[in-house]
Short mmCIF file of C-alpha atoms in Angstrom, two decimals:
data_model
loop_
_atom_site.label_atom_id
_atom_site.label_comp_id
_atom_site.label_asym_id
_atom_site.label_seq_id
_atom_site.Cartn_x
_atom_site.Cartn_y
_atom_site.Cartn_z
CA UNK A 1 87.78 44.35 54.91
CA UNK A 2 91.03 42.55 53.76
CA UNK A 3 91.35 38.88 55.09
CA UNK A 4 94.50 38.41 57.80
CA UNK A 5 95.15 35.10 56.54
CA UNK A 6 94.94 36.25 52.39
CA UNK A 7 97.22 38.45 53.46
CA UNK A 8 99.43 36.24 54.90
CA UNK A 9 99.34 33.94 51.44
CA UNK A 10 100.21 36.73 49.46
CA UNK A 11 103.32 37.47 51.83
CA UNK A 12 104.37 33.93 51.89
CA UNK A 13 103.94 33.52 48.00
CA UNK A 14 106.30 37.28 47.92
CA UNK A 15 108.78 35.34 50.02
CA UNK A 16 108.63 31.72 48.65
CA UNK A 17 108.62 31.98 44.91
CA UNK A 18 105.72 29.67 43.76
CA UNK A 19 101.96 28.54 44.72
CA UNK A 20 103.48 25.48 44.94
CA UNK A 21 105.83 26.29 47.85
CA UNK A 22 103.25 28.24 49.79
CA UNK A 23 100.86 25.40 49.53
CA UNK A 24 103.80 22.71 50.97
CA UNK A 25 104.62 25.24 53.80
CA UNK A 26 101.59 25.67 54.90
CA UNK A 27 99.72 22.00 54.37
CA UNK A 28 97.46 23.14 51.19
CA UNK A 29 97.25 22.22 48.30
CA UNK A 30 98.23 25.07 45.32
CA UNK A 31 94.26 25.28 44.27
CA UNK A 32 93.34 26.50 47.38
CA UNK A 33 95.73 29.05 47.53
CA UNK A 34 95.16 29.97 44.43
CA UNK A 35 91.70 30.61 45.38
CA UNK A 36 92.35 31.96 48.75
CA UNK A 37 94.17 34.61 46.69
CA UNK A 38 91.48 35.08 44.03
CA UNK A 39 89.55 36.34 46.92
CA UNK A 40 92.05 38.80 48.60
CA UNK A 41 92.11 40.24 44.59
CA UNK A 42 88.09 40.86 45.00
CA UNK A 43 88.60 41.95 48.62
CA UNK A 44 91.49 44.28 47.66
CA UNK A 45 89.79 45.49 44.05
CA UNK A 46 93.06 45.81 42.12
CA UNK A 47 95.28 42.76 40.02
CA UNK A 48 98.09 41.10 42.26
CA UNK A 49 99.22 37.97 40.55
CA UNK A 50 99.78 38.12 36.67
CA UNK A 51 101.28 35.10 34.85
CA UNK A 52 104.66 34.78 34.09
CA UNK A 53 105.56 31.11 32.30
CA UNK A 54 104.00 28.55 34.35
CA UNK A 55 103.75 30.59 37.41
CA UNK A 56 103.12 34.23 38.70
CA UNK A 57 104.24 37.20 39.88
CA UNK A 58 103.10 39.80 42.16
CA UNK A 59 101.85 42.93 40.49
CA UNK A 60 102.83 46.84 41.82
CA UNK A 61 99.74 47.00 44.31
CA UNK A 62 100.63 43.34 45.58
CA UNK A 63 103.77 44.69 46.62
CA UNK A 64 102.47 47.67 48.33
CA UNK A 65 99.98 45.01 50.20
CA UNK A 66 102.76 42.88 51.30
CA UNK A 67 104.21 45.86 52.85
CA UNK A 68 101.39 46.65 55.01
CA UNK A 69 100.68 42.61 55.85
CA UNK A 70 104.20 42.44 57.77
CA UNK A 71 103.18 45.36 59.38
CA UNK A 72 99.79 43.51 60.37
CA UNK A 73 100.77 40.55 61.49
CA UNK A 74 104.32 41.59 63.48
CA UNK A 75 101.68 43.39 65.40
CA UNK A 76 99.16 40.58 65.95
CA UNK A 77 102.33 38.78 66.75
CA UNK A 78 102.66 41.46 69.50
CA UNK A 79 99.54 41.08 71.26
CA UNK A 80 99.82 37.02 70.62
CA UNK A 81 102.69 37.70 73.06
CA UNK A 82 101.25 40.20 75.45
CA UNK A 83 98.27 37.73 75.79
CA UNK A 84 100.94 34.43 76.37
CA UNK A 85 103.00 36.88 79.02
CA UNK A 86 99.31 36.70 81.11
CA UNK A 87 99.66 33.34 81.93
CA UNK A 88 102.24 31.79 84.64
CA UNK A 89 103.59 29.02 83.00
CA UNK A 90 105.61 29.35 79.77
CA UNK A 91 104.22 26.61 77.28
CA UNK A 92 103.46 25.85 73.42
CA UNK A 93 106.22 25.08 71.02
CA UNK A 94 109.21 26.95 70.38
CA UNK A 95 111.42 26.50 66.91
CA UNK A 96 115.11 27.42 66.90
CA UNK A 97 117.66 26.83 64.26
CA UNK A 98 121.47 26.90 65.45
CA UNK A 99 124.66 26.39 63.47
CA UNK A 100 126.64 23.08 65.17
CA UNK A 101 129.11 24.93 67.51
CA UNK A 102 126.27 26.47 69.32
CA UNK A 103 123.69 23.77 69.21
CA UNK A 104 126.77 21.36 70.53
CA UNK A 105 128.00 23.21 73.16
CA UNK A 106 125.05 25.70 74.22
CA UNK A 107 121.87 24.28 73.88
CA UNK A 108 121.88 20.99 75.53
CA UNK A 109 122.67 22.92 78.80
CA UNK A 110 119.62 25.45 78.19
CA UNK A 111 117.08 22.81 77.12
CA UNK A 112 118.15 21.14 80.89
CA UNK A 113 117.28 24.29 82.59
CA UNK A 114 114.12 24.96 80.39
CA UNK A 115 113.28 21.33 81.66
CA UNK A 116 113.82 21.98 85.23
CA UNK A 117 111.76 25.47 84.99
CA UNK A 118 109.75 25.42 82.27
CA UNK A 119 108.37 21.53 81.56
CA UNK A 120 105.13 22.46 79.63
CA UNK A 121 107.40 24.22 77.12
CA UNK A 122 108.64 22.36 73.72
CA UNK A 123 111.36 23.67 72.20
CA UNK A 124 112.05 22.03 68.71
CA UNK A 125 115.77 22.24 67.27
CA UNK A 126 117.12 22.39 63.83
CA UNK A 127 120.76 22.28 62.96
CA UNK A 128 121.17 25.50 59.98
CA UNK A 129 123.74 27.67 59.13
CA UNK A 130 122.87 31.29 59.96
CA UNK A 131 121.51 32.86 56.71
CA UNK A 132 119.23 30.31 55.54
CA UNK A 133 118.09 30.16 59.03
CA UNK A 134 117.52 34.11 59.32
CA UNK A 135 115.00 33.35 55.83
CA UNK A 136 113.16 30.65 58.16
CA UNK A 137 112.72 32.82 60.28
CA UNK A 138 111.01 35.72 58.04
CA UNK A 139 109.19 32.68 56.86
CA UNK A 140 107.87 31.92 60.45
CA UNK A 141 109.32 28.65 59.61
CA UNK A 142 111.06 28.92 63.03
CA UNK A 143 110.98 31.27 66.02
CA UNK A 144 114.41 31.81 67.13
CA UNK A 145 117.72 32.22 65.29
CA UNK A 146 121.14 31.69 66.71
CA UNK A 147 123.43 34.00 64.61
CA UNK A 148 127.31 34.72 64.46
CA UNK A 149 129.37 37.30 63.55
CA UNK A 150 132.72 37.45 62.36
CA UNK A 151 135.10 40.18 62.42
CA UNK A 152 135.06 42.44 59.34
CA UNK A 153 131.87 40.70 58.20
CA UNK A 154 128.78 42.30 60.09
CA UNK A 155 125.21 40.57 59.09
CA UNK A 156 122.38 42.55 58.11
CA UNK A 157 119.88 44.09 60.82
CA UNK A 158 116.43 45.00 59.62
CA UNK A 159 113.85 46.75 62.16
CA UNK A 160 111.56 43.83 61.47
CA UNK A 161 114.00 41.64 63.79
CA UNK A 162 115.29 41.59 67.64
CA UNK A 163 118.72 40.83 67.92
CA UNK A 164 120.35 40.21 71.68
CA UNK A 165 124.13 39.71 72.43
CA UNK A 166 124.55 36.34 73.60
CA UNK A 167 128.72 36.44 73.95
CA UNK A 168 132.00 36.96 72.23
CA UNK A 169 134.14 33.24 71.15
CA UNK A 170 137.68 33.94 70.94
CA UNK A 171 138.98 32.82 67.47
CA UNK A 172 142.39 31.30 67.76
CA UNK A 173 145.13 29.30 66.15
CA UNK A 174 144.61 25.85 66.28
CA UNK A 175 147.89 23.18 66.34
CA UNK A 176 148.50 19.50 66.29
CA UNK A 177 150.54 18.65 69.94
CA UNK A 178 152.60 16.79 68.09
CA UNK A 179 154.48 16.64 64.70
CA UNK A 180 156.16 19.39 62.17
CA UNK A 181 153.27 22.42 63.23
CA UNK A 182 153.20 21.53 66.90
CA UNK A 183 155.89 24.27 67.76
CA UNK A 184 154.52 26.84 65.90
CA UNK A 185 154.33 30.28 67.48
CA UNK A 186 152.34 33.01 65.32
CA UNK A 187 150.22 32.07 62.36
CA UNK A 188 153.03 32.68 59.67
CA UNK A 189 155.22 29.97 60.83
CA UNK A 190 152.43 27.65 60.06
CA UNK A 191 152.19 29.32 55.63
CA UNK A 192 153.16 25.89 54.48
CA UNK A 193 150.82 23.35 56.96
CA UNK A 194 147.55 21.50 55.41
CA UNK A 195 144.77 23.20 56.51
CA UNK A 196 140.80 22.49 57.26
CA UNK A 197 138.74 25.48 56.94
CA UNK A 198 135.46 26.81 56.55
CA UNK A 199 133.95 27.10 52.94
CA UNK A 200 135.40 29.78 51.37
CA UNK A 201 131.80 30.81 50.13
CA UNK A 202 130.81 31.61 53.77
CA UNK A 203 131.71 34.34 56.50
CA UNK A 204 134.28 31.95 58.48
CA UNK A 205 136.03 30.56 55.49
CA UNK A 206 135.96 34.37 54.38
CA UNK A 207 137.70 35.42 57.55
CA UNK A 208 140.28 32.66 57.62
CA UNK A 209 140.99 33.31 54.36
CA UNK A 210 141.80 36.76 55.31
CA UNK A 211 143.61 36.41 58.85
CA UNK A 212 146.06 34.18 56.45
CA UNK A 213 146.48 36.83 53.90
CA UNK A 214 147.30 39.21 56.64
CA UNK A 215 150.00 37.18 57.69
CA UNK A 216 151.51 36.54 54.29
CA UNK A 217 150.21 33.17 52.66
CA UNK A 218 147.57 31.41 51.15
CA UNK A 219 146.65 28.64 53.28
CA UNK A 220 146.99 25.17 51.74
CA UNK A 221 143.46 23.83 52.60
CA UNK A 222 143.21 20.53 52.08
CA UNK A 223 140.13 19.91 53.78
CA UNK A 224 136.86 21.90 53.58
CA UNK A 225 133.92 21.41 55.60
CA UNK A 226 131.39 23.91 58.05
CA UNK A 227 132.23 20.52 60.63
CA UNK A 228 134.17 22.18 63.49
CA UNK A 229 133.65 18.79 65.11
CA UNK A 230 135.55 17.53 61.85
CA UNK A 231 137.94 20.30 62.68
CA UNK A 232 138.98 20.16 66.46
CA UNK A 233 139.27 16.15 65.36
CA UNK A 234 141.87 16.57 62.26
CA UNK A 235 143.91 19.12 64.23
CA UNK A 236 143.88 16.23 67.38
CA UNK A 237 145.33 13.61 64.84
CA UNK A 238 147.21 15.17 63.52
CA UNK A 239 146.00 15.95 60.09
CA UNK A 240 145.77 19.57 59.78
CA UNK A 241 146.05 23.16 61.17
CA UNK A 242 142.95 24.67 61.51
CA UNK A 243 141.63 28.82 63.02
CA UNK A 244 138.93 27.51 65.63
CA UNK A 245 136.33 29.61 67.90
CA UNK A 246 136.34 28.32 71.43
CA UNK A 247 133.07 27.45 71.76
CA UNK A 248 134.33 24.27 69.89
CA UNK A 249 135.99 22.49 73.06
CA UNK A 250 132.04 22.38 74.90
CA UNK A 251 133.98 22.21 78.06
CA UNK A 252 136.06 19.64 77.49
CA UNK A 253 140.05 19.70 76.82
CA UNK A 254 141.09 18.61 73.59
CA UNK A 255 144.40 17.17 72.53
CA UNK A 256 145.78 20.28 70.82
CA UNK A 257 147.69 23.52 70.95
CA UNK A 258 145.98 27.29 70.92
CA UNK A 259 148.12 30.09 69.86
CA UNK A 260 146.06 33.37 70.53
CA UNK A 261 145.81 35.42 67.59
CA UNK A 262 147.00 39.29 67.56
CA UNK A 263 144.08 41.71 68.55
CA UNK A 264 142.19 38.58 69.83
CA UNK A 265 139.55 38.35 67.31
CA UNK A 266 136.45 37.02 68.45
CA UNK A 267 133.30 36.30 66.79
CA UNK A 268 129.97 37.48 68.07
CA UNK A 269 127.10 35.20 68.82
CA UNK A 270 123.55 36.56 69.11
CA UNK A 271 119.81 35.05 68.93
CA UNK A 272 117.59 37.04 66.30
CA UNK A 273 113.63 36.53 66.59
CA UNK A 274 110.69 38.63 64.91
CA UNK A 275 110.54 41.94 66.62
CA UNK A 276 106.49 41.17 67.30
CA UNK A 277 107.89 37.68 69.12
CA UNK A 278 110.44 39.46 71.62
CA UNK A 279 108.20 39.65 74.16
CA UNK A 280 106.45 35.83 73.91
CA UNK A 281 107.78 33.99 77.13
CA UNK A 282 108.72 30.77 75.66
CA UNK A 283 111.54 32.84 73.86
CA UNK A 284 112.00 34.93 76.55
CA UNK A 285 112.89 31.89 78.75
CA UNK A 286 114.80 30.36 75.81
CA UNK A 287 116.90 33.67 75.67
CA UNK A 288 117.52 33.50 79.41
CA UNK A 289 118.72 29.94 79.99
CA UNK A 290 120.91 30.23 76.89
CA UNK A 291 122.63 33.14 78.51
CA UNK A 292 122.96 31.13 81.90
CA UNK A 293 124.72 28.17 79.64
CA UNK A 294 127.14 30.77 78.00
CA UNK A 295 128.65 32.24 81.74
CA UNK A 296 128.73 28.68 81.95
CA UNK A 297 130.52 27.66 79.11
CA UNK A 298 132.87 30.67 79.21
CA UNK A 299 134.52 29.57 82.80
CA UNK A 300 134.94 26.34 80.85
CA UNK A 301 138.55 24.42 80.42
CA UNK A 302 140.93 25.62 77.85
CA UNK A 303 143.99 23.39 76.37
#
């Protein structure tokens, strides 16, 4: 009989790289999983770590066995939430990660209601930009995943993960109230303006880059940072022009201009957990109170 937690070394050392990293996820030390995984190689009867420079590598079969350990534990995930879904109170410890438009403008007003109906529960929050945070999450490094979407760039679904619609943030032109842009009208009247954008390396500074393109210039971006904060406050001052999701006002009205953009893009925000956690109640709750804070946030002032 093959060992549930062996198994589960072997899938973190397929995912993490090195005994060393397994060890410091998971509070041993590299011996012991080294030994832990000597054993699964008796249990299993075949060779799944060979030596490559001063670390290893997983062989064929170890491949095929970390195949058949997600399976494994996604279901003992399952029936870890059927069992939780028993009880009437929603407790234990919940672990999201959130990029800083969400977790600023969305999450304080679902960890109040969680309070108010759920105060056993802990929910632990780490700020991380959506695909890192979708590899913590394969990890089991965290629970819960608040994900965008940006026109034209659609993420990667795998039928290991639950995605849910959480809502759609308008994406719109961004002005100073006053100055040489603050009269603008379309996005080509503002082709020769500083900008602050996104890096270009990720989906939103990819998209930016684009929307500019379509409208006939490269954007002079003098300022690059994944800080919409930083953002919403250069455009206030003065500074810069900037293409800014709604979600970055969190309900209050900030000293700037919004010129909607043609076809109203939007980006679309969604939480992503492990298909064997949809079911667990903390995230159910979690799921429900965020989508309470989004109606919320969408009736929400505009400039």
């Amino acid at each position: 009989m093959l060992d549930v937690h062996r198994l589960r070394l072997l899938r973190e050392l397929d995912r993490r790289g090195t005994l060393a990293a397994v060890a410091a996820a998971l509070n041993y030390s590299p011996s012991a999983v080294s030994q832990q995984l000597s054993l699964l190689e008796a249990e299993a009867g075949v060779v799944l770590l060979e030596k490559l420079g001063r670390g290893v590598t997983l062989t064929a079969p170890a491949r095929v066995l970390v195949g058949h350990a997600d399976a494994v534990l996604a279901q003992l995930e399952r029936a870890e939430a059927d069992l939780a879904a028993l009880h009437d109170d929603v407790t234990g410890t919940l672990r999201v990660a959130s990029f800083q438009s969400v977790l600023f403008a969305l999450v304080p007003a679902a960890l109040t209601l969680l309070a108010r109906q759920h105060p056993a529960l802990r929910v632990e929050l780490s700020q991380q930009e959506p695909e890192p945070a979708f590899s913590r999450l394969a990890a089991h490094d965290v629970d819960l995943v608040l994900g965008e979407e940006y026109p034209g760039y659609p993420q990667r679904r795998g039928g290991d993960t639950d995605d849910e619609d959480l809502l759609l943030d308008e994406l719109r032109l961004a002005l100073p109230r006053t100055g040489p842009w603050s009269q603008a009208r379309r996005l080509a009247d503002v082709a020769d303006a500083p900008w602050v954008v996104e890096p270009r390396d990720t989906e939103p500074g990819l998209w930016s880059l684009a929307e500019c393109r379509r409208a006939g210039f490269e954007p002079d971006a003098r300022i690059s940072s994944p800080d919409v904060l930083l953002h919403v406050h250069l455009v206030e001052t003065g500074h810069a022009v900037a293409l800014l999701p709604d979600l970055a006002w969190a309900g209050r009205r900030p000293q700037l201009r919004l010129i909607d953009l043609p076809g109203h893009p939007a980006r679309r925000l969604f939480t992503r957990v492990r298909r064997g956690a949809a079911g667990r109640p903390a995230v159910q709750a979690f799921r429900r109170t965020l989508r309470e804070a989004a109606l919320s946030a969408a009736g929400g002032p505009r400039p």
